[in-house]
CSV table of C-alpha atoms and ligand atoms in Angstrom, one decimal:
chain,number,residue,atom,x,y,z
A,548,MET,CA,-6.5,-4.4,-23.4
A,549,LYS,CA,-9.5,-5.1,-21.2
A,550,PRO,CA,-11.9,-2.2,-21.0
A,551,PHE,CA,-11.7,0.1,-18.0
A,552,GLU,CA,-12.8,3.6,-17.0
A,553,VAL,CA,-11.1,6.4,-15.1
A,554,LEU,CA,-12.1,6.4,-11.5
A,555,LEU,CA,-9.5,8.8,-10.0
A,556,ASP,CA,-7.7,11.2,-12.3
A,557,GLN,CA,-4.1,12.3,-12.0
A,558,GLN,CA,-4.8,15.7,-10.5
A,559,THR,CA,-7.2,14.2,-7.9
A,560,ILE,CA,-4.5,11.6,-6.8
A,561,ALA,CA,-1.7,14.2,-6.8
A,562,ARG,CA,-3.7,16.6,-4.6
A,563,ARG,CA,-4.6,13.8,-2.1
A,564,ILE,CA,-1.0,12.6,-1.9
A,565,ARG,CA,0.1,16.1,-1.2
A,566,GLU,CA,-2.4,16.4,1.7
A,567,ILE,CA,-1.3,13.1,3.2
A,568,GLY,CA,2.4,14.2,2.8
A,569,GLN,CA,1.7,17.4,4.8
A,570,GLN,CA,-0.1,15.4,7.5
A,571,ILE,CA,2.7,13.0,7.8
A,572,SER,CA,5.3,15.8,7.8
A,573,SER,CA,3.6,17.4,10.8
A,574,ASP,CA,2.8,14.1,12.6
A,575,TYR,CA,6.4,12.8,12.3
A,576,ALA,CA,8.3,16.0,12.9
A,577,GLY,CA,11.4,15.1,15.1
A,578,LYS,CA,10.8,11.4,14.7
A,579,SER,CA,12.9,8.7,13.0
A,580,LEU,CA,10.6,7.9,10.0
A,581,VAL,CA,11.1,4.9,7.8
A,582,LEU,CA,8.7,4.5,4.9
A,583,LEU,CA,8.4,0.7,4.3
A,584,GLY,CA,7.0,0.2,0.8
A,585,VAL,CA,5.2,-3.0,-0.1
A,586,MET,CA,6.1,-4.2,-3.5
A,587,LYS,CA,5.0,-4.1,-6.2
A,588,GLY,CA,1.7,-2.2,-5.7
A,589,ALA,CA,3.1,0.6,-3.6
A,590,VAL,CA,6.0,1.7,-5.7
A,591,VAL,CA,4.3,4.5,-7.6
A,592,PHE,CA,2.5,5.8,-4.5
A,593,LEU,CA,5.8,5.6,-2.5
A,594,ALA,CA,7.7,7.6,-5.1
A,595,ASP,CA,5.2,10.4,-5.1
A,596,LEU,CA,4.6,10.3,-1.3
A,597,MET,CA,8.2,10.5,-0.3
A,598,ARG,CA,8.7,13.6,-2.4
A,599,VAL,CA,5.9,15.5,-0.6
A,600,ILE,CA,7.2,14.7,2.9
A,601,ASN,CA,9.2,17.5,4.2
A,602,LEU,CA,11.3,15.4,6.7
A,603,PRO,CA,14.6,13.5,6.5
A,604,VAL,CA,12.9,10.2,5.7
A,605,GLU,CA,14.4,6.9,4.9
A,606,ILE,CA,12.8,4.3,2.6
A,607,GLU,CA,12.9,0.5,2.6
A,608,LEU,CA,11.1,-2.1,0.4
A,609,VAL,CA,9.6,-5.5,1.2
A,610,SER,CA,7.5,-7.9,-0.8
A,611,ALA,CA,4.6,-10.1,0.3
A,612,SER,CA,3.2,-13.1,-1.5
A,613,SER,CA,0.8,-15.8,-0.7
A,614,TYR,CA,2.2,-19.3,-0.7
A,615,ARG,CA,0.5,-22.6,-1.1
A,616,ALA,CA,1.3,-25.7,1.0
A,617,GLY,CA,0.1,-28.5,-1.3
A,618,LYS,CA,-3.1,-28.0,-3.2
A,619,LYS,CA,-5.0,-25.8,-0.7
A,620,PRO,CA,-4.5,-22.1,-0.9
A,621,SER,CA,-2.7,-21.2,2.3
A,622,GLU,CA,-3.9,-18.5,4.6
A,623,ASN,CA,-0.2,-17.7,5.2
A,624,LEU,CA,1.7,-14.9,3.6
A,625,PHE,CA,5.4,-14.9,2.9
A,626,VAL,CA,7.0,-11.6,3.6
A,627,GLU,CA,10.4,-11.1,2.0
A,628,GLY,CA,13.1,-8.6,2.9
A,629,ILE,CA,12.2,-7.6,6.4
A,630,ASP,CA,14.9,-9.7,8.2
A,631,LYS,CA,17.8,-7.6,7.0
A,632,LEU,CA,16.2,-4.3,8.0
A,633,ARG,CA,17.1,-2.5,11.2
A,634,LEU,CA,13.8,-1.1,12.5
A,635,ALA,CA,14.4,-1.2,16.2
A,636,ASN,CA,13.2,2.1,17.7
A,637,ARG,CA,12.4,3.5,14.3
A,638,ASP,CA,9.0,5.0,13.4
A,639,VAL,CA,7.8,2.7,10.7
A,640,LEU,CA,5.1,3.7,8.3
A,641,ILE,CA,4.0,0.8,6.1
A,642,VAL,CA,3.2,2.1,2.6
A,643,GLU,CA,0.6,0.0,0.7
A,644,GLY,CA,-0.9,0.5,-2.7
A,645,ILE,CA,-4.2,-1.1,-1.8
A,646,VAL,CA,-5.6,-2.8,1.3
A,647,ASP,CA,-8.2,-5.5,0.5
A,648,SER,CA,-8.7,-8.3,3.0
A,649,GLY,CA,-6.0,-6.7,5.1
A,650,ARG,CA,-4.0,-9.9,5.3
A,651,THR,CA,-0.9,-8.4,3.7
A,652,ALA,CA,-0.9,-5.4,6.0
A,653,ILE,CA,-1.3,-7.6,9.1
A,654,ALA,CA,1.5,-10.0,8.0
A,655,ILE,CA,3.9,-7.1,7.5
A,656,GLU,CA,2.9,-5.4,10.7
A,657,GLU,CA,3.5,-8.6,12.5
A,658,ALA,CA,7.0,-9.1,11.0
A,659,VAL,CA,7.9,-5.4,11.7
A,660,ARG,CA,6.7,-5.7,15.3
A,661,GLN,CA,9.2,-8.4,16.0
A,662,GLN,CA,12.0,-5.9,15.5
A,663,GLU,CA,10.6,-3.7,18.2
A,664,PRO,CA,10.2,-0.4,16.3
A,665,GLY,CA,9.3,2.8,18.1
A,666,SER,CA,5.9,2.9,16.3
A,667,ILE,CA,4.1,1.2,13.4
A,668,GLU,CA,1.4,2.7,11.3
A,669,ILE,CA,-0.1,2.1,7.9
A,670,VAL,CA,-0.7,4.4,4.9
A,671,THR,CA,-2.5,3.1,1.9
A,672,LEU,CA,-3.4,4.8,-1.4
A,673,VAL,CA,-6.6,2.9,-1.7
A,674,ASP,CA,-8.6,1.1,0.9
A,675,LYS,CA,-11.5,-1.4,0.5
A,676,PRO,CA,-13.0,-1.3,4.0
A,677,GLY,CA,-15.8,-3.6,2.9
A,678,SER,CA,-13.4,-6.4,2.3
A,679,HIS,CA,-11.3,-6.3,5.5
A,680,ARG,CA,-11.4,-9.7,7.2
A,681,SER,CA,-10.2,-8.6,10.6
A,682,ALA,CA,-10.0,-5.3,12.5
A,683,LEU,CA,-7.3,-3.2,11.0
A,684,SER,CA,-6.2,0.3,11.9
A,685,ILE,CA,-5.1,2.4,8.9
A,686,LYS,CA,-3.7,5.8,9.9
A,687,TYR,CA,-3.7,7.4,6.5
A,688,LYS,CA,-5.7,6.5,3.4
A,689,GLY,CA,-5.9,8.2,0.1
A,690,PHE,CA,-9.2,6.9,-1.2
A,691,THR,CA,-11.9,4.4,-0.3
A,692,VAL,CA,-13.4,2.2,-3.0
A,693,GLY,CA,-16.2,-0.4,-2.8
A,694,ASN,CA,-16.2,-4.0,-4.0
A,695,GLU,CA,-14.6,-3.3,-7.4
A,696,PHE,CA,-11.3,-4.1,-9.0
A,697,VAL,CA,-9.1,-1.1,-9.6
A,698,ILE,CA,-5.9,-0.8,-11.6
A,699,GLY,CA,-3.2,1.8,-12.4
A,700,PHE,CA,-0.9,3.9,-10.3
A,701,GLY,CA,1.0,0.8,-9.3
A,702,LEU,CA,-2.0,-1.5,-9.0
A,703,ASP,CA,-2.2,-4.4,-11.4
A,704,ASN,CA,-4.5,-6.9,-13.1
A,705,THR,CA,-2.3,-9.9,-13.8
A,706,GLN,CA,0.8,-7.7,-13.6
A,707,LYS,CA,-0.4,-5.3,-16.2
A,708,TYR,CA,-1.7,-1.7,-16.0
A,709,ARG,CA,0.7,-0.7,-13.1
A,710,ASN,CA,2.0,2.1,-15.4
A,711,LEU,CA,-1.3,3.9,-15.9
A,712,PRO,CA,-0.9,7.4,-14.4
A,713,TYR,CA,-4.4,7.4,-12.9
A,714,ILE,CA,-6.7,4.8,-11.2
A,715,GLY,CA,-9.2,3.0,-13.3
A,716,ARG,CA,-12.0,0.6,-12.7
A,717,MET,CA,-12.2,-2.7,-14.7
A,718,VAL,CA,-15.5,-2.7,-16.6
A,719,ASP,CA,-17.5,-5.9,-16.9
A,720,THR,CA,-18.5,-6.3,-20.5
A,721,GLU,CA,-20.5,-9.5,-20.5
B,1736,IMP,P1,-4.9,-8.0,0.9
B,1736,IMP,O1,-6.1,-8.9,0.7
B,1736,IMP,O2,-5.3,-6.8,1.7
B,1736,IMP,O3,-3.8,-8.8,1.6
B,1736,IMP,O4,-4.4,-7.6,-0.5
B,1736,IMP,C1,-3.8,-8.5,-1.3
B,1736,IMP,C2,-3.4,-7.9,-2.6
B,1736,IMP,O5,-4.5,-8.1,-3.5
B,1736,IMP,C3,-3.1,-6.5,-2.7
B,1736,IMP,O6,-1.8,-6.1,-2.2
B,1736,IMP,C4,-3.2,-6.3,-4.2
B,1736,IMP,O7,-2.0,-6.7,-4.8
B,1736,IMP,C5,-4.3,-7.2,-4.5
B,1736,IMP,N1,-5.6,-6.5,-4.8
B,1736,IMP,C6,-6.7,-6.5,-4.0
B,1736,IMP,N2,-7.7,-5.8,-4.6
B,1736,IMP,C7,-7.1,-5.2,-5.7
B,1736,IMP,C8,-7.6,-4.3,-6.7
B,1736,IMP,O8,-8.8,-3.8,-6.7
B,1736,IMP,N3,-6.8,-4.0,-7.7
B,1736,IMP,C9,-5.5,-4.5,-7.8
B,1736,IMP,N4,-5.0,-5.3,-6.8
B,1736,IMP,C10,-5.8,-5.7,-5.8
B,1737,MG,MG1,-1.8,-7.8,-7.6
């Protein structure tokens, strides 16, 4: 195991998710809310968030991955699972574990928009505003972090640590 330290403990995260859930419950009362979780990083947040929203919510899951054309890392993102969804006129809330450059959120927003939903917004558990590469409007955010790598509560480092029940910060030991 690489060393890490606790950044946000379980109680702090739970309290914040409850607040966001209450806000969403009041903002979306009477609407047709679909929580669109972005795998894999959002699954833990989504599971907790949906249980503190006091509305008849539906959930869907999509996944996003970068793909490479040839040797150069492509700027394009491949979004999987949106085509078969029926989002027309629905109020879609994209649920992210973490927003870094914002490329993933923008690609998903773009794909959702093609289905002509009633509205599209973004909620993320963690935001890294210092890393956004283009203007991005995030309606709800749990926590803001700086230029550091965080793990746990769904967030990974090479697919590990997603199961940590809190958010940690990788510690540089050189
Ligand atoms: P984007 O740059 O906003 O498109 O985010 C791309 C992806 O990078 C996120 O969905 C995460 O999977 C990953 N990522 C970025 N920063 C972190 C971090 O601090 N911890 C874990 N994953 C991260
Ligand atoms: Mg990752």
